Coordinates of C-alpha atoms in Angstrom, one line a residue:
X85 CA -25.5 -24.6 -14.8
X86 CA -25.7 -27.7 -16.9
X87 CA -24.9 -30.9 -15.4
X88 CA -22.7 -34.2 -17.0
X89 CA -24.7 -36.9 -17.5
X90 CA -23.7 -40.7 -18.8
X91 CA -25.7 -43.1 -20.4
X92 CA -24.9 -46.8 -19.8
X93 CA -27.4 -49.7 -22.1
X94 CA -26.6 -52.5 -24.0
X95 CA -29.1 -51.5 -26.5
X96 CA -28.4 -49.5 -29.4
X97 CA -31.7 -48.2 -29.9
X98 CA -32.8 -47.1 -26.0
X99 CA -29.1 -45.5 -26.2
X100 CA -30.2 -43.7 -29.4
X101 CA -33.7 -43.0 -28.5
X102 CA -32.7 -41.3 -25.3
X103 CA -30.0 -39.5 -27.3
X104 CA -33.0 -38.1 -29.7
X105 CA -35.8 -38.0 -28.0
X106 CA -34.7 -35.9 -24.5
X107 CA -33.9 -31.9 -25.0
X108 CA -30.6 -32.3 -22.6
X109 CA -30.0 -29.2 -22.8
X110 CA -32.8 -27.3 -22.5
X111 CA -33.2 -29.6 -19.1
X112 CA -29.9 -28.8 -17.8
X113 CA -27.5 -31.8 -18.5
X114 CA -24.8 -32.3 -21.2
X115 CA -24.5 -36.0 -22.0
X116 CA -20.3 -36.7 -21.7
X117 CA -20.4 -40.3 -23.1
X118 CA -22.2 -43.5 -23.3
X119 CA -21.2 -47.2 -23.1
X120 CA -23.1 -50.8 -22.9
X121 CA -22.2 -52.8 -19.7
X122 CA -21.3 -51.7 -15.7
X123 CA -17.4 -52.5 -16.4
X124 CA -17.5 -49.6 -18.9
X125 CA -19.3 -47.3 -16.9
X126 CA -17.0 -47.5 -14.3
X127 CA -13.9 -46.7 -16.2
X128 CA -16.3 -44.3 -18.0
X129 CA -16.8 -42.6 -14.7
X130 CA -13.0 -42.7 -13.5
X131 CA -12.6 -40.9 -16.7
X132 CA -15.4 -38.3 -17.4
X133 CA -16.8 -37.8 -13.4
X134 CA -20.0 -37.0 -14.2
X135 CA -22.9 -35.6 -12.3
X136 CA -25.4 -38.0 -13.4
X137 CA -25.3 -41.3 -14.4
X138 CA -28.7 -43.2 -16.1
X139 CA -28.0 -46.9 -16.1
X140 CA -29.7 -50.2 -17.5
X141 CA -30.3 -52.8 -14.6
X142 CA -30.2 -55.8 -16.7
X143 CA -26.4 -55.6 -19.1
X144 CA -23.7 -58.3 -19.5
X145 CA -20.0 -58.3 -18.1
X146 CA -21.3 -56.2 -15.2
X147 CA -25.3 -55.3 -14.8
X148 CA -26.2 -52.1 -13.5
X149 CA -27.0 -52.7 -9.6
X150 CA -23.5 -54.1 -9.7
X151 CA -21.9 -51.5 -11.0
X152 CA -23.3 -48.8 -8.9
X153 CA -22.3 -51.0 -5.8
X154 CA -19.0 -51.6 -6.8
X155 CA -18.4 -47.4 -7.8
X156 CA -20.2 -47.0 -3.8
X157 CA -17.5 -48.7 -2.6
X158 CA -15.0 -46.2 -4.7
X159 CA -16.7 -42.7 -4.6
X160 CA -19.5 -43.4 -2.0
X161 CA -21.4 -39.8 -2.6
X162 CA -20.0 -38.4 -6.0
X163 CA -22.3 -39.3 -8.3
X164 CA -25.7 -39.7 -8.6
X165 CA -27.8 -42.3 -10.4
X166 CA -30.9 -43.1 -11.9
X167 CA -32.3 -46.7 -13.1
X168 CA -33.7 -47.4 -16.4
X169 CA -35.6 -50.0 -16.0
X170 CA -38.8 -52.1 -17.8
X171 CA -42.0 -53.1 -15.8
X172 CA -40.7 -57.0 -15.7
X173 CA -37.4 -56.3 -13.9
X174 CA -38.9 -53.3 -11.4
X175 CA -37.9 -55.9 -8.6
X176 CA -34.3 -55.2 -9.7
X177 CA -34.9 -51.4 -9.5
X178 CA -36.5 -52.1 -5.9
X179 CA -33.0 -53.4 -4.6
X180 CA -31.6 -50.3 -6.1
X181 CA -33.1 -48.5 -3.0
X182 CA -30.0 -50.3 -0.7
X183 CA -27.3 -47.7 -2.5
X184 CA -29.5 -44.6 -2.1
X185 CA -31.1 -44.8 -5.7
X186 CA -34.1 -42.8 -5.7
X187 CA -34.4 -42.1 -9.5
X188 CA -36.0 -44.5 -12.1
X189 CA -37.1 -44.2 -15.9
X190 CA -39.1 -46.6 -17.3
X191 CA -38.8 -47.9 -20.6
X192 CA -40.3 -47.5 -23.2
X193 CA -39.3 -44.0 -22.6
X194 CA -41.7 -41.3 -22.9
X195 CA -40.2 -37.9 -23.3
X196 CA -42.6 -35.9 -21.3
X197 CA -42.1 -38.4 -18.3
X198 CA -38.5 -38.7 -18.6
X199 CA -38.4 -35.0 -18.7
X200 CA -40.6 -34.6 -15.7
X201 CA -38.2 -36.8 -13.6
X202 CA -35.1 -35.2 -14.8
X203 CA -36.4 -31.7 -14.0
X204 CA -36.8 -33.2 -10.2
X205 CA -33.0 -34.5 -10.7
X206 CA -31.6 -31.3 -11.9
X207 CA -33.2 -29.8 -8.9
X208 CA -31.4 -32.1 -6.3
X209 CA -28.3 -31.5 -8.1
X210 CA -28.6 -27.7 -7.6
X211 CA -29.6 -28.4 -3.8
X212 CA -26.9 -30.8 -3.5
X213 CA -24.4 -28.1 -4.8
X214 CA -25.6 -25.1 -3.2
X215 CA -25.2 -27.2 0.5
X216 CA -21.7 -28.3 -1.0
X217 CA -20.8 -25.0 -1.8
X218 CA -22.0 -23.6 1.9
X219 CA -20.1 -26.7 3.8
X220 CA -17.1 -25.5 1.8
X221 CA -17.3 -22.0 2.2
X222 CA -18.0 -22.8 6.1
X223 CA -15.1 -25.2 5.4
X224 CA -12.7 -22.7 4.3
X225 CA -13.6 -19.8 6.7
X226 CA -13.0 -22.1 9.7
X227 CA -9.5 -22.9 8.1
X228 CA -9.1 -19.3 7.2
X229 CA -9.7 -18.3 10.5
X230 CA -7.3 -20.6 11.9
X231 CA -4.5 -19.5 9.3
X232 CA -5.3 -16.0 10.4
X233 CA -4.1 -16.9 14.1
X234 CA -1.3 -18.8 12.8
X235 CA -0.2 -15.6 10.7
X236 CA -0.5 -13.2 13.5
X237 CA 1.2 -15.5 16.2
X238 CA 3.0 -14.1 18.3
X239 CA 6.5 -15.8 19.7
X240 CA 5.8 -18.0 22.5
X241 CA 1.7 -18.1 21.5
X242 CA 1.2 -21.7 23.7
X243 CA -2.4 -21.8 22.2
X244 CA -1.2 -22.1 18.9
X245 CA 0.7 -25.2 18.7
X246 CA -1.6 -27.3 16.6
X247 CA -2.5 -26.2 12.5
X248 CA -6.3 -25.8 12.0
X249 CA -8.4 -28.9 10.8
X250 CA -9.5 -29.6 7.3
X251 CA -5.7 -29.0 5.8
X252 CA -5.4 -31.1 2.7
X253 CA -2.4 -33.6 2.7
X254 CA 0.6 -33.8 0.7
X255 CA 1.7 -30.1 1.7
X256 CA 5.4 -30.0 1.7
X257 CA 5.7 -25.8 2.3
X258 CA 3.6 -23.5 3.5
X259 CA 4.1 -19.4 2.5
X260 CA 2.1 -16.1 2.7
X261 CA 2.3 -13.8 -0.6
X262 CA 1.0 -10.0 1.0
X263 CA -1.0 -7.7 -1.2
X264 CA -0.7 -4.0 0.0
X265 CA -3.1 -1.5 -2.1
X266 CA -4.9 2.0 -1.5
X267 CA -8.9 1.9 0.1
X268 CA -10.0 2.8 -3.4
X269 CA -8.8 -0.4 -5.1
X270 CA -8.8 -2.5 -2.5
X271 CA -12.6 -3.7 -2.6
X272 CA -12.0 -4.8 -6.2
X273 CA -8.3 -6.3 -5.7
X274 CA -9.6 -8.5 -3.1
X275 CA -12.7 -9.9 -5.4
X276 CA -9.9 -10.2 -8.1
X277 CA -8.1 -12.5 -6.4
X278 CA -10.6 -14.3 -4.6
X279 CA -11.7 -15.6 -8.1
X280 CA -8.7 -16.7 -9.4
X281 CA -8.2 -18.4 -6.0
X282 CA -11.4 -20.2 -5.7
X283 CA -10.6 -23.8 -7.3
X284 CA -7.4 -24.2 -5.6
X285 CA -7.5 -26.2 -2.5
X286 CA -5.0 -25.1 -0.7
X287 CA -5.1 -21.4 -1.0
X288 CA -6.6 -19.0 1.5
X289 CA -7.7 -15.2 1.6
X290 CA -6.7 -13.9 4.8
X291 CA -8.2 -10.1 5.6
X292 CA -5.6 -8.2 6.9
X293 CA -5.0 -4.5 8.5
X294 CA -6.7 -1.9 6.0
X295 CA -5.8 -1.9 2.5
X296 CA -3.9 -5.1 2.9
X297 CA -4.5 -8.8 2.2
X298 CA -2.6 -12.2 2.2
X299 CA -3.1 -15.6 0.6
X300 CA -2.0 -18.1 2.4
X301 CA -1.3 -21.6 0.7
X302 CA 0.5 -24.5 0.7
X303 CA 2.1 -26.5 -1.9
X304 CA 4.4 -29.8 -2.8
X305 CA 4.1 -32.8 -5.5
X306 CA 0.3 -33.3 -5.2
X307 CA -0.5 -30.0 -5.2
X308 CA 2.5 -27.9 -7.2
X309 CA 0.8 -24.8 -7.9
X310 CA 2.1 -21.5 -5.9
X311 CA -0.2 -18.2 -5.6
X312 CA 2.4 -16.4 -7.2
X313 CA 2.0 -18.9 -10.2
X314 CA -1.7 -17.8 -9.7
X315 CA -1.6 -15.0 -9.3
X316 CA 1.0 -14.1 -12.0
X317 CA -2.3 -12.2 -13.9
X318 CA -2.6 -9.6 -11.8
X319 CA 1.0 -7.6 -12.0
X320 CA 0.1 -7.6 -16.3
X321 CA -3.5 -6.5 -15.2
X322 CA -2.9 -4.1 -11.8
X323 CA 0.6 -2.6 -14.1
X324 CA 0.3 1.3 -13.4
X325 CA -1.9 0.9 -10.4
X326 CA -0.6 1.1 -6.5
X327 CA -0.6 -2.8 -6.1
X328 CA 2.6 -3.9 -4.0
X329 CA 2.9 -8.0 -3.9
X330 CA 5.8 -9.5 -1.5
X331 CA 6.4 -13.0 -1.4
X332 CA 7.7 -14.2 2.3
X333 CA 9.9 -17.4 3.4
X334 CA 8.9 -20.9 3.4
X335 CA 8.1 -22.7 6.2
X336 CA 7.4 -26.4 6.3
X337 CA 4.1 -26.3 8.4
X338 CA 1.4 -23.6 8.8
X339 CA 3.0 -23.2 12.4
X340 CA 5.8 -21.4 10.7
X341 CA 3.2 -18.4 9.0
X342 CA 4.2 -15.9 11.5
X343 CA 7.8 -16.0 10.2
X344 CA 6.2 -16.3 6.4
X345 CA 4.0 -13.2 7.3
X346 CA 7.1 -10.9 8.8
X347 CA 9.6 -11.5 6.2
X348 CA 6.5 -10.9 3.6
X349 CA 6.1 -7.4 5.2
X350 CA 10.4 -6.7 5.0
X351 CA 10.3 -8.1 1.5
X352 CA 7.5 -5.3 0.9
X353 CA 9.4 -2.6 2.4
X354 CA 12.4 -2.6 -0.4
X355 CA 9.5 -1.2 -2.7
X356 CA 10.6 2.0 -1.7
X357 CA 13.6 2.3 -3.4
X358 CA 12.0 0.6 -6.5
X359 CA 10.6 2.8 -9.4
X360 CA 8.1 2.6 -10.1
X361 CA 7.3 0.3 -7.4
X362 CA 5.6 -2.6 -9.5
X363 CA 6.4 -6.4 -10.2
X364 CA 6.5 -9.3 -7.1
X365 CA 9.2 -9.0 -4.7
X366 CA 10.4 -12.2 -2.5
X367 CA 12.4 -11.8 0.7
X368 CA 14.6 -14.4 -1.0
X369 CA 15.4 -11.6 -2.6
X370 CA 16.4 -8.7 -0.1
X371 CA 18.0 -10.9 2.9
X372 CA 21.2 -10.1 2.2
X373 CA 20.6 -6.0 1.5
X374 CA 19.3 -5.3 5.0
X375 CA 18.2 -1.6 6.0
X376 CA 20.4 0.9 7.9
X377 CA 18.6 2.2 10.7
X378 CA 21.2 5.1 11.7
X379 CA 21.7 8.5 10.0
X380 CA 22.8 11.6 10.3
X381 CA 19.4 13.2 10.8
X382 CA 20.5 16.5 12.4
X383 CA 22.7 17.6 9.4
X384 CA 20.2 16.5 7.1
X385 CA 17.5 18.9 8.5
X386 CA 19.9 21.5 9.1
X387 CA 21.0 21.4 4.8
X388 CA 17.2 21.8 4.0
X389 CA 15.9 24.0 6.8
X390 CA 18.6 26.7 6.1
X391 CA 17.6 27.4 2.4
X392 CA 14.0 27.4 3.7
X393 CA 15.0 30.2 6.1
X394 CA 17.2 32.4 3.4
X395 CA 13.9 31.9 0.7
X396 CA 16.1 30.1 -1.8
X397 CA 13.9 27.5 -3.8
X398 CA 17.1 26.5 -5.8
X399 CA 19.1 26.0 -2.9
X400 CA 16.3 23.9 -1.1
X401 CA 15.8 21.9 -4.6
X402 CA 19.2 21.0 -4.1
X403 CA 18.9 19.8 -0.6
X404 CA 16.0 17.5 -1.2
X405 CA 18.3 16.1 -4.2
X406 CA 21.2 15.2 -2.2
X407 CA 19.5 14.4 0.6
X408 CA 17.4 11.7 -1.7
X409 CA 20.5 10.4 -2.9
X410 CA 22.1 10.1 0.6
X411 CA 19.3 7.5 1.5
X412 CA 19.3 5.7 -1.5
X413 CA 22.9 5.3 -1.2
X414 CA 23.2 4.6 2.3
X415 CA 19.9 2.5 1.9
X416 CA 18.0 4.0 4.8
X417 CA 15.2 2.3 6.5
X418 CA 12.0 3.7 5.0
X419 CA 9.9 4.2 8.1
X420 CA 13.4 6.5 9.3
X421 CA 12.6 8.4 5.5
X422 CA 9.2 9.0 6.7
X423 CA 9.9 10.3 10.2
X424 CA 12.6 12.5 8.8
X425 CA 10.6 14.1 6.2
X426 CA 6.8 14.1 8.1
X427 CA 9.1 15.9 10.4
X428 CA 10.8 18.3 8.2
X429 CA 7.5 19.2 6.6
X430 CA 6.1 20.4 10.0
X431 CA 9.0 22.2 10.7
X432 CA 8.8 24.1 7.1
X433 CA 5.2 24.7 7.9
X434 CA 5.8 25.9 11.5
X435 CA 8.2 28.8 9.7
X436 CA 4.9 30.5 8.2
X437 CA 2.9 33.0 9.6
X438 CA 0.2 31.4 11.9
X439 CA -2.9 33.5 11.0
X440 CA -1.7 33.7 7.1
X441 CA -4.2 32.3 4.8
X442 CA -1.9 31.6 2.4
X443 CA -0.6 28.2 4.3
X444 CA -3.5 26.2 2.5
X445 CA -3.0 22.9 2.0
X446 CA -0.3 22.3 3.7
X447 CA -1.8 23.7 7.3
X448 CA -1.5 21.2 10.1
X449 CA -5.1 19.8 10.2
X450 CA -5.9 19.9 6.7
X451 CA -2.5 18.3 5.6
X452 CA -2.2 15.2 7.9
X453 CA 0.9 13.9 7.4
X454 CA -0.2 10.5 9.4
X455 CA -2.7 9.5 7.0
X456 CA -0.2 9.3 4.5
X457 CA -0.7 5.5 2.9
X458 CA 2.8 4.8 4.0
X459 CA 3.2 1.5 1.8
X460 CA 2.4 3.3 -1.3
X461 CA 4.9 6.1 -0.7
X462 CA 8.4 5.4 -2.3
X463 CA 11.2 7.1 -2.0
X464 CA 10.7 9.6 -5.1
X465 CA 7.0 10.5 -4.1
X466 CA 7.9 11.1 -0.7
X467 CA 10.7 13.6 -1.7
X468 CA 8.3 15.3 -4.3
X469 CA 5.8 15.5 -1.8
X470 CA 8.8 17.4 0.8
X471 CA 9.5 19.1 -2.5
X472 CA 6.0 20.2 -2.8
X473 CA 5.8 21.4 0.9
X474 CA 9.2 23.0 1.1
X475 CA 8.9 25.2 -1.6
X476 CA 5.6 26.1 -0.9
X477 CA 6.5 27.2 2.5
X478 CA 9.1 29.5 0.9
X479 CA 6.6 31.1 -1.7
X480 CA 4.3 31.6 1.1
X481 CA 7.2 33.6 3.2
X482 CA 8.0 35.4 0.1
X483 CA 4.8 36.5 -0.3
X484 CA 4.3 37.5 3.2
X485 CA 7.2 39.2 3.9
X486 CA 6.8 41.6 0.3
X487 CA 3.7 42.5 1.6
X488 CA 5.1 43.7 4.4
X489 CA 8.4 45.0 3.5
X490 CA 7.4 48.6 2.9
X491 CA 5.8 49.1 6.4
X492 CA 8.5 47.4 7.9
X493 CA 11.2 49.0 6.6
X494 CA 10.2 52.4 7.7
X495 CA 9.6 50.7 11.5
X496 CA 13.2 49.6 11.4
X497 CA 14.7 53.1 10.1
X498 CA 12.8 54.7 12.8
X499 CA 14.1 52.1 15.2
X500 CA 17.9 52.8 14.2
X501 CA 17.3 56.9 14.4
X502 CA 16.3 56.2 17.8
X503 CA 18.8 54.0 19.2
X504 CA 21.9 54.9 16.6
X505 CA 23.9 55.3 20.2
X506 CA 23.2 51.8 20.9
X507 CA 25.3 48.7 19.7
X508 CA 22.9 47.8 16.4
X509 CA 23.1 44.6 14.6
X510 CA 21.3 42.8 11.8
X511 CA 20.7 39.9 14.3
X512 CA 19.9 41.8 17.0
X513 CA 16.9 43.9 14.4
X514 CA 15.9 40.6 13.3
X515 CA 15.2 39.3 16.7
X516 CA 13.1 42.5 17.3
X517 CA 11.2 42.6 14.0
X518 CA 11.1 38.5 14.3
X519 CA 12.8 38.5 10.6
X520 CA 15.2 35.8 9.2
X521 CA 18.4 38.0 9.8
X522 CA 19.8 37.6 5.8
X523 CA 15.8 38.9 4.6
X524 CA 16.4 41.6 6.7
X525 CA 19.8 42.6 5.6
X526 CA 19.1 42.2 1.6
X527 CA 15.3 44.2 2.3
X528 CA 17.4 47.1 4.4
X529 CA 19.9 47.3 0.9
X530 CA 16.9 47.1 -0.9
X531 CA 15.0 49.9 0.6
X532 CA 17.5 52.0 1.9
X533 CA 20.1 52.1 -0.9
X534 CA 22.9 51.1 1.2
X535 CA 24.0 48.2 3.2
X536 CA 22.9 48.1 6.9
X537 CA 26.5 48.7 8.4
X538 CA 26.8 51.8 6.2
X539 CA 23.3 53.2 7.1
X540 CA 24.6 52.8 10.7
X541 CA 27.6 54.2 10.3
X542 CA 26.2 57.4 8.3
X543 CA 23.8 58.3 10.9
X544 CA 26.4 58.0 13.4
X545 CA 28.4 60.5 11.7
X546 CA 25.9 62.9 10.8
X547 CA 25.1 63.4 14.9
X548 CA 28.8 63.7 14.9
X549 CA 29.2 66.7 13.2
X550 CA 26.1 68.5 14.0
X551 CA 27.7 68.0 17.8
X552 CA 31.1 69.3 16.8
X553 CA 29.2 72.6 15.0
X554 CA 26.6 73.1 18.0
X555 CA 28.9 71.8 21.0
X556 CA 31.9 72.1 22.5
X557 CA 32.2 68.4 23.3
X558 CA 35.2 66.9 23.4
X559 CA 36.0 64.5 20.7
X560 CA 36.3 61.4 22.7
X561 CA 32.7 62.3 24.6
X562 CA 30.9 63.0 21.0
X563 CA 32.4 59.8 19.7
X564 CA 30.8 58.1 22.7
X565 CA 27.7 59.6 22.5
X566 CA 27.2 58.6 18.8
X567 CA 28.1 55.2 19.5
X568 CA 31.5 54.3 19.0
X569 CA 33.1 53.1 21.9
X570 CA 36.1 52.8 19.9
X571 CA 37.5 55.9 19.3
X572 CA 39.8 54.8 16.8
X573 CA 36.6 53.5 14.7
X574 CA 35.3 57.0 15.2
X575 CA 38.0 59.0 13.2
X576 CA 38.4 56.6 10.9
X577 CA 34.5 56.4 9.7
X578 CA 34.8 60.6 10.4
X579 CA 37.3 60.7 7.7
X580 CA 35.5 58.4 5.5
X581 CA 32.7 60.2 5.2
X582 CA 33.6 63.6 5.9
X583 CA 36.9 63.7 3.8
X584 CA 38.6 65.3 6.6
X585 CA 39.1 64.3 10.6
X586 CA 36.7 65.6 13.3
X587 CA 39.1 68.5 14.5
X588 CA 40.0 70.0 11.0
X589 CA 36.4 70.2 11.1
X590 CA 35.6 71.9 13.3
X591 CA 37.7 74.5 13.3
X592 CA 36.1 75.0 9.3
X593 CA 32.3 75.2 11.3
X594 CA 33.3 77.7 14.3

């Protein structure tokens, strides 16, 4: 890096020949200004804080060694100096040593010489800097550190009762502004923004729990910049990308960061009814529209388990709907969303055949529903991904179930011809065949021709009258053994079928 430099002599012409003669540049330095007496240099300095300044020894108003004692007594360490001085007045340069002057040109000046000893300067100035630049970086992470206790304090913390040393002054309110991103962004997010933090002096990058950072600063009259004034860049940059930024509530010392750091977190949680979820949000903002913690969770399941179970996609797209209204209108909490629909999504998958391959993705084990990056997940990617699972689930069952339906079907007519005599119902099959009890009726219709109750009551009648041709049963005991216990029931299906009643025909038969 090039350095400043400033050149202070009362005469023109070793002002211009240093000017002409010395490749600055190509040595490192830029030269900021000149002037012709100490007085000037000083108010030269106040003005232009250079890195270097090369000064006469013998100038009027104010000579040089007077000068760089009176700017000791300002900026002890700032600035660095060298001496121009000629071989008469090398005594003066001699006292020079007092203020820590190391550094002389002689004049006349020769180029190569003067270069020789500015390379050496240039050298300490890069020294000098690189040890700055570790003390402050040391500085900061001891501060940083400290902060980081502060922010994860923990109510009645008695070791925490003092801020961490090395605070600058003049801080009227301290605040934490939370950055929440996925793995895969957050390496370069956090470089991002240590970048556009690093010349502010009251900011600090705080690691936090994975995929999350804060910056932690502190601001009033001397130092009125905020890190969301800072940090204003990144929402035009990060627009489109999973960046959530929440800004928490002011506290009036760094003991207060705990507080800053929870109501940053609630401020961050309202993303989830925001779409997209982009932009800075402040808990200024949301604490008055606190969450509700209690809903009707057992209704809820039971409106999108149930088209689940009767294979209806349309039906269960119409659950998830109202269901995603319901919690933006009642403006559940999210982590009760999440619960609710991790927990639905394992009961949709627990529906499916165990050994089916046809569960894919969504198998417990390859879909984990706990790695989910929870901050990311609002409200409408949540219910597309219990969209997603739900109607999967149903395609799957679909699928499984036509596969099967032919085999099955015959298993189930074979089961009613043997236990006709029995009391049949769809339930009572579909506990058997461990089918959803509506599948099973609409397959039976499906196959069969006929719905189930008719099927039954066919059979039935059929024995009926093959007993009343071969037997000499009474009515009432052929009745029961067909299965009607209600004899009524009996003549009435009889008739039904048979266009006539059981007596009438038998007495056509014998």
């Amino acid at each position: 890096m090039n350095y400043k430099v400033l050149l202070i002599d009362d005469e023109p012409s070793s002002l211009e020949g240093l000017m002409l003669w010395i490749d600055w540049e190509a040595l490192g330095f830029d030269v900021c200004g000149t002037c012709s007496n100490g007085r000037e240099g000083i108010e030269q300095m106040r003005r232009l804080q250079p890195d270097l300044v090369i000064t006469d020894v013998n100038m009027p108003v104010m000579n040089g060694l007077e000068m760089v004692a009176a700017w000791r007594r300002e900026e002890p360490e700032k600035i660095r100096f060298a001496i121009l001085s000629g071989y008469s007045e090398f005594e003066y340069a001699q006292t020079a040593i007092r203020y820590g002057i190391h550094h002389y040109l002689l004049k006349p000046v020769f180029p190569e010489e003067t270069a020789e000893e500015l390379k050496a300067i240039h050298q300490e100035l890069e020294r000098n800097n690189r040890q700055l630049l570790m003390n402050q970086m040391a500085s900061s992470e001891t501060v940083a550190a400290g902060m980081k206790r502060l922010l994860l304090n923990k109510p009645g913390d008695q070791q925490l009762q003092e801020p961490p040393a090395g605070l600058p002054e003049g801080m009227d309110w301290w605040n934490v502004l939370l950055l929440q991103t996925v793995k895969e962004l957050y390496a370069e997010l956090r470089g991002r923004v240590a970048a556009l933090i690093a010349e502010q002096q009251t900011m600090y990058l705080i690691d936090l729990e994975a995929s999350s950072f804060a910056v932690v600063y502190g601001y009033g009259s001397r130092f009125p910049a905020t890190a969301a004034d800072v940090l204003a860049p990144l929402q035009q940059e990060y627009a489109g990308k999973p960046l959530l930024i929440s800004l928490g509530a002011a506290g009036k010392s760094p003991l207060y960061l705990a507080d800053s750091y929870r109501t940053a977190k609630e401020a961050g949680l309202h993303y989830f009814y925001r779409t997209p979820p982009v932009g800075l949000i402040s808990y200024q903002e949301i604490n008055n529209y606190p969450f509700n913690y209690h809903y009707d969770h057992i209704r809820l399941m039971d409106a999108i388990l149930a088209p689940v179970n009767t294979l209806d996609p349309e039906g269960f797209r119409q659950a998830v709907d109202s269901a995603a209204h319901s919690f933006l209108e009642q403006h559940v909490a999210p982590e009760v969303v999440r619960k609710l629909v991790i927990h639905l999504m394992y009961q949709m998958i627990g529906l499916t055949p165990e050994g089916s391959e046809l569960r894919g993705p969504f198998l417990p084990g390859s879909f984990d529903a706990a790695e989910m990056p929870h901050a990311m997940l609002n409200l409408t990617g949540l219910m597309k991904l219990l969209s997603t699972c739900g109607e999967a689930c149903i395609e799957l069952l679909v699928q499984v179930q036509r596969q099967g339906s032919h085999g099955i079907v015959q298993e189930i007519n074979q089961y009613i011809g043997e236990h006709y005599r029995e009391t049949l119902t769809i339930q009572k099959l579909a506990e058997i065949f461990y089918l959803h009890p509506v599948y099973l009726g609409q397959l039976l219709r499906k196959k069969n021709g006929i719905p189930f109750n008719e099927q039954l009551h066919t059979l039935r009648i059929e024995k009926a009258a093959a007993l009343l041709r071969q037997s000499s049963l009474k009515l009432s005991e052929i009745a029961d053994q067909v299965g009607y216990t209600n004899y009524g029931q009996f003549l009435k299906q009889f008739e039904k079928k048979m266009g006539t009643g059981p007596g009438q025909y038998r007495n056509t038969k014998s």
